[in-house]
Amino acid sequence: MAFRMLVINPGATSTKIAVFKDERAFLQELIEHDSAELASFCGLPEQEPYRKKLILDVLKRADVEPTSFDAIAGRGGLLVPMPGGTYEVCPNMLATLRESRHGEHASNLGALLAYDFALLAGCKAYIVDPVSTDEFDPVARISGLPEIQRPSRYHALNHKAVARRFASSQGRSYADMRLIVAHLGTGTSVAAHIGGKSIDVNDPLNEGTFSVDRAGSLPVREFMELCYSGKYDRREMTKKIGQEGGLFAYIGTKDLRRAWEMADGGDEEARVAIEAMAYQIAKDIGSMAAVCCGKVDNIILTGGMAYSERFVALIEERVSFIAPVRIMPGEEELTSLAMGVLRVLRKEENALTYPECG
């Protein structure tokens, strides 16, 4: 029996969808959203009906009945800490996301939209390896201040997808490998994967390398002085470190391709900024090698910036002594969502229960 699945991955300014029949996607669509339209909504949860209608429009044009699905998958958002896996969407999960209890992020819309379409199809809705996937070792939670615990928030969906795919290409199980995976995107996350779990990772919103628009780890005393300088209020500082930091703060672009053009045109600041970003990613990979006690089967570089051969070469030259480096560019989030649900539908795995829905 073949299973039909609708998968939904909401982003800040777009919604990606796909329709799968077992492993094969026969419809994929990137729905881009007008910034002015999005700005008219008070918050992300208010965008749910707007995005739902646009998805329905795509399905109608493709002559796909919204009632024809066996399951719906949405990208998991900011929820309570939970192990990786496939979770059935439940009322408490929906309430948590609608109220943005653990933060506001476009991925929060994933489960909300999945549930809407599950009601239409009369099937179940799921999320897979959500952003809040937490498989930390206890020592990884210690921050240096008892009042602050290091959170596990990262690109879990793509991390685990490329790790599983790489392990399969080697004729091995993800659970049997010791991998360091670096997702190089708008935010950059580097994780140590041992025994099928990501036992430590940097939160790309808070720590680790700077990225194209995020500041990453900062010297804490100097950052504290800046916060109390009177130059910025809380909202402005949050935007400064999360949307206007990193490469953008130094050279005014969030596009790595444009940054290379600037560097090739003689802009020394652009060249140094690119090299510094690669340098910091390599440092994060080195720290995860220590987490793995130096026993690393492979390092995997993935995400959008992994398409830049020049950029990954800068990283590879600093970390190839640790383990062989495999480049797996791009993101596999739609496929990852479908495969997570397919494993449940085929009874290869059990669907997990969201901790607050127990």
PDB file of N, CA and C in Angstrom, residues 130-202:
ATOM      1  N   PRO A 130      11.880  18.233  15.943  1.00  0.00           N
ATOM      2  CA  PRO A 130      11.624  19.674  16.023  1.00  0.00           C
ATOM      3  C   PRO A 130      12.859  20.472  16.422  1.00  0.00           C
ATOM      4  N   VAL A 131      12.752  21.795  16.270  1.00  0.00           N
ATOM      5  CA  VAL A 131      13.844  22.707  16.612  1.00  0.00           C
ATOM      6  C   VAL A 131      14.302  22.504  18.056  1.00  0.00           C
ATOM      7  N   SER A 132      13.365  22.142  18.942  1.00  0.00           N
ATOM      8  CA  SER A 132      13.680  21.986  20.368  1.00  0.00           C
ATOM      9  C   SER A 132      14.144  20.578  20.735  1.00  0.00           C
ATOM     10  N   THR A 133      14.544  19.781  19.738  1.00  0.00           N
ATOM     11  CA  THR A 133      15.079  18.449  20.025  1.00  0.00           C
ATOM     12  C   THR A 133      16.220  18.555  21.036  1.00  0.00           C
ATOM     13  N   ASP A 134      16.122  17.785  22.113  1.00  0.00           N
ATOM     14  CA  ASP A 134      17.087  17.872  23.215  1.00  0.00           C
ATOM     15  C   ASP A 134      17.537  16.470  23.604  1.00  0.00           C
ATOM     16  N   GLU A 135      18.798  16.167  23.287  1.00  0.00           N
ATOM     17  CA  GLU A 135      19.386  14.873  23.634  1.00  0.00           C
ATOM     18  C   GLU A 135      20.730  15.074  24.336  1.00  0.00           C
ATOM     19  N   PHE A 136      20.855  16.216  25.031  1.00  0.00           N
ATOM     20  CA  PHE A 136      22.108  16.604  25.667  1.00  0.00           C
ATOM     21  C   PHE A 136      22.549  15.628  26.747  1.00  0.00           C
ATOM     22  N   ASP A 137      23.860  15.427  26.830  1.00  0.00           N
ATOM     23  CA  ASP A 137      24.447  14.838  28.017  1.00  0.00           C
ATOM     24  C   ASP A 137      24.305  15.851  29.154  1.00  0.00           C
ATOM     25  N   PRO A 138      24.185  15.398  30.405  1.00  0.00           N
ATOM     26  CA  PRO A 138      24.022  16.344  31.526  1.00  0.00           C
ATOM     27  C   PRO A 138      25.113  17.407  31.584  1.00  0.00           C
ATOM     28  N   VAL A 139      26.371  17.032  31.299  1.00  0.00           N
ATOM     29  CA  VAL A 139      27.453  18.013  31.410  1.00  0.00           C
ATOM     30  C   VAL A 139      27.317  19.120  30.364  1.00  0.00           C
ATOM     31  N   ALA A 140      26.610  18.826  29.254  1.00  0.00           N
ATOM     32  CA  ALA A 140      26.462  19.823  28.196  1.00  0.00           C
ATOM     33  C   ALA A 140      25.491  20.929  28.588  1.00  0.00           C
ATOM     34  N   ARG A 141      24.684  20.703  29.602  1.00  0.00           N
ATOM     35  CA  ARG A 141      23.691  21.691  30.008  1.00  0.00           C
ATOM     36  C   ARG A 141      24.286  22.795  30.878  1.00  0.00           C
ATOM     37  N   ILE A 142      25.453  22.542  31.461  1.00  0.00           N
ATOM     38  CA  ILE A 142      26.042  23.497  32.404  1.00  0.00           C
ATOM     39  C   ILE A 142      26.588  24.697  31.640  1.00  0.00           C
ATOM     40  N   SER A 143      26.196  25.904  32.064  1.00  0.00           N
ATOM     41  CA  SER A 143      26.597  27.111  31.340  1.00  0.00           C
ATOM     42  C   SER A 143      27.738  27.857  32.009  1.00  0.00           C
ATOM     43  N   GLY A 144      27.823  27.770  33.312  1.00  0.00           N
ATOM     44  CA  GLY A 144      28.757  28.598  34.070  1.00  0.00           C
ATOM     45  C   GLY A 144      28.035  29.456  35.094  1.00  0.00           C
ATOM     46  N   LEU A 145      26.726  29.581  34.954  1.00  0.00           N
ATOM     47  CA  LEU A 145      25.870  30.234  35.948  1.00  0.00           C
ATOM     48  C   LEU A 145      24.673  29.323  36.222  1.00  0.00           C
ATOM     49  N   PRO A 146      24.417  29.001  37.489  1.00  0.00           N
ATOM     50  CA  PRO A 146      23.289  28.106  37.803  1.00  0.00           C
ATOM     51  C   PRO A 146      21.947  28.640  37.314  1.00  0.00           C
ATOM     52  N   GLU A 147      21.820  29.962  37.199  1.00  0.00           N
ATOM     53  CA  GLU A 147      20.557  30.547  36.755  1.00  0.00           C
ATOM     54  C   GLU A 147      20.311  30.348  35.260  1.00  0.00           C
ATOM     55  N   ILE A 148      21.338  29.975  34.518  1.00  0.00           N
ATOM     56  CA  ILE A 148      21.217  29.822  33.062  1.00  0.00           C
ATOM     57  C   ILE A 148      21.629  28.416  32.656  1.00  0.00           C
ATOM     58  N   GLN A 149      20.718  27.701  31.995  1.00  0.00           N
ATOM     59  CA  GLN A 149      21.032  26.368  31.471  1.00  0.00           C
ATOM     60  C   GLN A 149      21.168  26.456  29.956  1.00  0.00           C
ATOM     61  N   ARG A 150      22.198  25.834  29.411  1.00  0.00           N
ATOM     62  CA  ARG A 150      22.363  25.835  27.953  1.00  0.00           C
ATOM     63  C   ARG A 150      21.195  25.101  27.303  1.00  0.00           C
ATOM     64  N   PRO A 151      20.506  25.753  26.363  1.00  0.00           N
ATOM     65  CA  PRO A 151      19.376  25.100  25.698  1.00  0.00           C
ATOM     66  C   PRO A 151      19.828  24.309  24.477  1.00  0.00           C
ATOM     67  N   SER A 152      19.033  23.324  24.103  1.00  0.00           N
ATOM     68  CA  SER A 152      19.254  22.591  22.860  1.00  0.00           C
ATOM     69  C   SER A 152      18.203  23.053  21.862  1.00  0.00           C
ATOM     70  N   ARG A 153      18.612  23.947  20.969  1.00  0.00           N
ATOM     71  CA  ARG A 153      17.750  24.422  19.882  1.00  0.00           C
ATOM     72  C   ARG A 153      18.627  24.516  18.645  1.00  0.00           C
ATOM     73  N   TYR A 154      18.238  23.819  17.585  1.00  0.00           N
ATOM     74  CA  TYR A 154      19.095  23.805  16.392  1.00  0.00           C
ATOM     75  C   TYR A 154      18.335  23.239  15.210  1.00  0.00           C
ATOM     76  N   HIS A 155      19.028  23.081  14.097  1.00  0.00           N
ATOM     77  CA  HIS A 155      18.412  22.586  12.854  1.00  0.00           C
ATOM     78  C   HIS A 155      18.341  21.052  12.891  1.00  0.00           C
ATOM     79  N   ALA A 156      17.617  20.535  13.885  1.00  0.00           N
ATOM     80  CA  ALA A 156      17.621  19.091  14.128  1.00  0.00           C
ATOM     81  C   ALA A 156      17.125  18.302  12.929  1.00  0.00           C
ATOM     82  N   LEU A 157      16.110  18.824  12.246  1.00  0.00           N
ATOM     83  CA  LEU A 157      15.512  18.087  11.134  1.00  0.00           C
ATOM     84  C   LEU A 157      16.538  17.802  10.048  1.00  0.00           C
ATOM     85  N   ASN A 158      17.306  18.819   9.638  1.00  0.00           N
ATOM     86  CA  ASN A 158      18.299  18.604   8.590  1.00  0.00           C
ATOM     87  C   ASN A 158      19.516  17.856   9.129  1.00  0.00           C
ATOM     88  N   HIS A 159      19.943  18.167  10.355  1.00  0.00           N
ATOM     89  CA  HIS A 159      21.068  17.460  10.967  1.00  0.00           C
ATOM     90  C   HIS A 159      20.855  15.954  10.902  1.00  0.00           C
ATOM     91  N   LYS A 160      19.725  15.503  11.432  1.00  0.00           N
ATOM     92  CA  LYS A 160      19.487  14.065  11.535  1.00  0.00           C
ATOM     93  C   LYS A 160      19.236  13.433  10.167  1.00  0.00           C
ATOM     94  N   ALA A 161      18.636  14.218   9.253  1.00  0.00           N
ATOM     95  CA  ALA A 161      18.389  13.680   7.907  1.00  0.00           C
ATOM     96  C   ALA A 161      19.694  13.388   7.186  1.00  0.00           C
ATOM     97  N   VAL A 162      20.630  14.351   7.188  1.00  0.00           N
ATOM     98  CA  VAL A 162      21.884  14.124   6.471  1.00  0.00           C
ATOM     99  C   VAL A 162      22.729  13.073   7.187  1.00  0.00           C
ATOM    100  N   ALA A 163      22.636  13.019   8.517  1.00  0.00           N
ATOM    101  CA  ALA A 163      23.387  11.996   9.250  1.00  0.00           C
ATOM    102  C   ALA A 163      22.883  10.601   8.890  1.00  0.00           C
ATOM    103  N   ARG A 164      21.561  10.447   8.828  1.00  0.00           N
ATOM    104  CA  ARG A 164      20.996   9.142   8.456  1.00  0.00           C
ATOM    105  C   ARG A 164      21.367   8.784   7.016  1.00  0.00           C
ATOM    106  N   ARG A 165      21.257   9.765   6.122  1.00  0.00           N
ATOM    107  CA  ARG A 165      21.555   9.490   4.710  1.00  0.00           C
ATOM    108  C   ARG A 165      23.022   9.136   4.527  1.00  0.00           C
ATOM    109  N   PHE A 166      23.906   9.858   5.220  1.00  0.00           N
ATOM    110  CA  PHE A 166      25.328   9.551   5.100  1.00  0.00           C
ATOM    111  C   PHE A 166      25.618   8.154   5.645  1.00  0.00           C
ATOM    112  N   ALA A 167      25.069   7.843   6.814  1.00  0.00           N
ATOM    113  CA  ALA A 167      25.305   6.521   7.403  1.00  0.00           C
ATOM    114  C   ALA A 167      24.834   5.421   6.460  1.00  0.00           C
ATOM    115  N   SER A 168      23.667   5.625   5.840  1.00  0.00           N
ATOM    116  CA  SER A 168      23.140   4.633   4.898  1.00  0.00           C
ATOM    117  C   SER A 168      24.072   4.460   3.709  1.00  0.00           C
ATOM    118  N   SER A 169      24.669   5.574   3.227  1.00  0.00           N
ATOM    119  CA  SER A 169      25.591   5.494   2.086  1.00  0.00           C
ATOM    120  C   SER A 169      26.851   4.702   2.427  1.00  0.00           C
ATOM    121  N   GLN A 170      27.145   4.600   3.734  1.00  0.00           N
ATOM    122  CA  GLN A 170      28.308   3.846   4.188  1.00  0.00           C
ATOM    123  C   GLN A 170      27.948   2.411   4.591  1.00  0.00           C
ATOM    124  N   GLY A 171      26.661   2.054   4.398  1.00  0.00           N
ATOM    125  CA  GLY A 171      26.201   0.726   4.795  1.00  0.00           C
ATOM    126  C   GLY A 171      26.159   0.560   6.298  1.00  0.00           C
ATOM    127  N   ARG A 172      25.965   1.669   7.007  1.00  0.00           N
ATOM    128  CA  ARG A 172      25.959   1.632   8.467  1.00  0.00           C
ATOM    129  C   ARG A 172      24.682   2.288   8.992  1.00  0.00           C
ATOM    130  N   SER A 173      24.471   2.139  10.286  1.00  0.00           N
ATOM    131  CA  SER A 173      23.335   2.757  10.952  1.00  0.00           C
ATOM    132  C   SER A 173      23.762   4.084  11.571  1.00  0.00           C
ATOM    133  N   TYR A 174      22.884   5.078  11.515  1.00  0.00           N
ATOM    134  CA  TYR A 174      23.140   6.365  12.171  1.00  0.00           C
ATOM    135  C   TYR A 174      23.503   6.153  13.641  1.00  0.00           C
ATOM    136  N   ALA A 175      22.822   5.203  14.286  1.00  0.00           N
ATOM    137  CA  ALA A 175      23.051   4.950  15.711  1.00  0.00           C
ATOM    138  C   ALA A 175      24.435   4.375  15.984  1.00  0.00           C
ATOM    139  N   ASP A 176      25.102   3.846  14.963  1.00  0.00           N
ATOM    140  CA  ASP A 176      26.414   3.220  15.155  1.00  0.00           C
ATOM    141  C   ASP A 176      27.572   4.158  14.815  1.00  0.00           C
ATOM    142  N   MET A 177      27.266   5.392  14.417  1.00  0.00           N
ATOM    143  CA  MET A 177      28.325   6.294  13.953  1.00  0.00           C
ATOM    144  C   MET A 177      28.572   7.441  14.934  1.00  0.00           C
ATOM    145  N   ARG A 178      29.784   7.988  14.848  1.00  0.00           N
ATOM    146  CA  ARG A 178      30.172   9.171  15.625  1.00  0.00           C
ATOM    147  C   ARG A 178      30.467  10.279  14.623  1.00  0.00           C
ATOM    148  N   LEU A 179      29.545  11.242  14.538  1.00  0.00           N
ATOM    149  CA  LEU A 179      29.602  12.254  13.489  1.00  0.00           C
ATOM    150  C   LEU A 179      29.587  13.655  14.091  1.00  0.00           C
ATOM    151  N   ILE A 180      30.219  14.582  13.373  1.00  0.00           N
ATOM    152  CA  ILE A 180      30.045  16.002  13.649  1.00  0.00           C
ATOM    153  C   ILE A 180      29.352  16.585  12.430  1.00  0.00           C
ATOM    154  N   VAL A 181      28.180  17.187  12.656  1.00  0.00           N
ATOM    155  CA  VAL A 181      27.410  17.770  11.566  1.00  0.00           C
ATOM    156  C   VAL A 181      27.367  19.277  11.768  1.00  0.00           C
ATOM    157  N   ALA A 182      27.713  20.035  10.712  1.00  0.00           N
ATOM    158  CA  ALA A 182      27.644  21.492  10.743  1.00  0.00           C
ATOM    159  C   ALA A 182      26.638  21.953   9.695  1.00  0.00           C
ATOM    160  N   HIS A 183      25.546  22.548  10.155  1.00  0.00           N
ATOM    161  CA  HIS A 183      24.540  23.128   9.259  1.00  0.00           C
ATOM    162  C   HIS A 183      24.913  24.583   9.037  1.00  0.00           C
ATOM    163  N   LEU A 184      25.248  24.922   7.802  1.00  0.00           N
ATOM    164  CA  LEU A 184      25.722  26.262   7.467  1.00  0.00           C
ATOM    165  C   LEU A 184      24.626  27.006   6.718  1.00  0.00           C
ATOM    166  N   GLY A 185      23.836  27.768   7.449  1.00  0.00           N
ATOM    167  CA  GLY A 185      22.731  28.487   6.835  1.00  0.00           C
ATOM    168  C   GLY A 185      22.638  29.897   7.370  1.00  0.00           C
ATOM    169  N   THR A 186      21.437  30.470   7.353  1.00  0.00           N
ATOM    170  CA  THR A 186      21.237  31.783   7.953  1.00  0.00           C
ATOM    171  C   THR A 186      21.708  31.764   9.391  1.00  0.00           C
ATOM    172  N   GLY A 187      21.398  30.670  10.071  1.00  0.00           N
ATOM    173  CA  GLY A 187      22.006  30.370  11.363  1.00  0.00           C
ATOM    174  C   GLY A 187      22.880  29.144  11.191  1.00  0.00           C
ATOM    175  N   THR A 188      23.952  29.055  11.961  1.00  0.00           N
ATOM    176  CA  THR A 188      24.868  27.917  11.851  1.00  0.00           C
ATOM    177  C   THR A 188      24.854  27.125  13.145  1.00  0.00           C
ATOM    178  N   SER A 189      24.628  25.811  13.040  1.00  0.00           N
ATOM    179  CA  SER A 189      24.660  24.946  14.217  1.00  0.00           C
ATOM    180  C   SER A 189      25.610  23.780  13.968  1.00  0.00           C
ATOM    181  N   VAL A 190      26.416  23.480  14.970  1.00  0.00           N
ATOM    182  CA  VAL A 190      27.391  22.389  14.892  1.00  0.00           C
ATOM    183  C   VAL A 190      27.112  21.434  16.039  1.00  0.00           C
ATOM    184  N   ALA A 191      26.907  20.154  15.725  1.00  0.00           N
ATOM    185  CA  ALA A 191      26.509  19.184  16.744  1.00  0.00           C
ATOM    186  C   ALA A 191      27.379  17.937  16.702  1.00  0.00           C
ATOM    187  N   ALA A 192      27.536  17.326  17.861  1.00  0.00           N
ATOM    188  CA  ALA A 192      28.175  16.013  17.984  1.00  0.00           C
ATOM    189  C   ALA A 192      27.073  14.958  18.041  1.00  0.00           C
ATOM    190  N   HIS A 193      27.092  14.028  17.090  1.00  0.00           N
ATOM    191  CA  HIS A 193      26.082  12.960  17.023  1.00  0.00           C
ATOM    192  C   HIS A 193      26.745  11.635  17.397  1.00  0.00           C
ATOM    193  N   ILE A 194      26.319  11.067  18.488  1.00  0.00           N
ATOM    194  CA  ILE A 194      26.860   9.787  18.954  1.00  0.00           C
ATOM    195  C   ILE A 194      25.691   8.888  19.344  1.00  0.00           C
ATOM    196  N   GLY A 195      25.701   7.655  18.851  1.00  0.00           N
ATOM    197  CA  GLY A 195      24.654   6.707  19.218  1.00  0.00           C
ATOM    198  C   GLY A 195      23.267   7.125  18.773  1.00  0.00           C
ATOM    199  N   GLY A 196      23.184   7.859  17.645  1.00  0.00           N
ATOM    200  CA  GLY A 196      21.881   8.277  17.154  1.00  0.00           C
ATOM    201  C   GLY A 196      21.297   9.459  17.894  1.00  0.00           C
ATOM    202  N   LYS A 197      22.129  10.152  18.692  1.00  0.00           N
ATOM    203  CA  LYS A 197      21.661  11.324  19.432  1.00  0.00           C
ATOM    204  C   LYS A 197      22.636  12.481  19.247  1.00  0.00           C
ATOM    205  N   SER A 198      22.098  13.701  19.260  1.00  0.00           N
ATOM    206  CA  SER A 198      22.955  14.889  19.218  1.00  0.00           C
ATOM    207  C   SER A 198      23.210  15.307  20.662  1.00  0.00           C
ATOM    208  N   ILE A 199      24.362  14.904  21.192  1.00  0.00           N
ATOM    209  CA  ILE A 199      24.605  15.053  22.631  1.00  0.00           C
ATOM    210  C   ILE A 199      25.102  16.440  23.022  1.00  0.00           C
ATOM    211  N   ASP A 200      25.470  17.255  22.042  1.00  0.00           N
ATOM    212  CA  ASP A 200      25.839  18.650  22.312  1.00  0.00           C
ATOM    213  C   ASP A 200      25.737  19.418  21.001  1.00  0.00           C
ATOM    214  N   VAL A 201      25.314  20.684  21.089  1.00  0.00           N
ATOM    215  CA  VAL A 201      25.163  21.537  19.906  1.00  0.00           C
ATOM    216  C   VAL A 201      25.117  22.984  20.364  1.00  0.00           C
ATOM    217  N   ASN A 202      25.608  23.870  19.515  1.00  0.00           N
ATOM    218  CA  ASN A 202      25.448  25.292  19.818  1.00  0.00           C
ATOM    219  C   ASN A 202      24.079  25.761  19.356  1.00  0.00           C
TER     220      ASN A 202
END
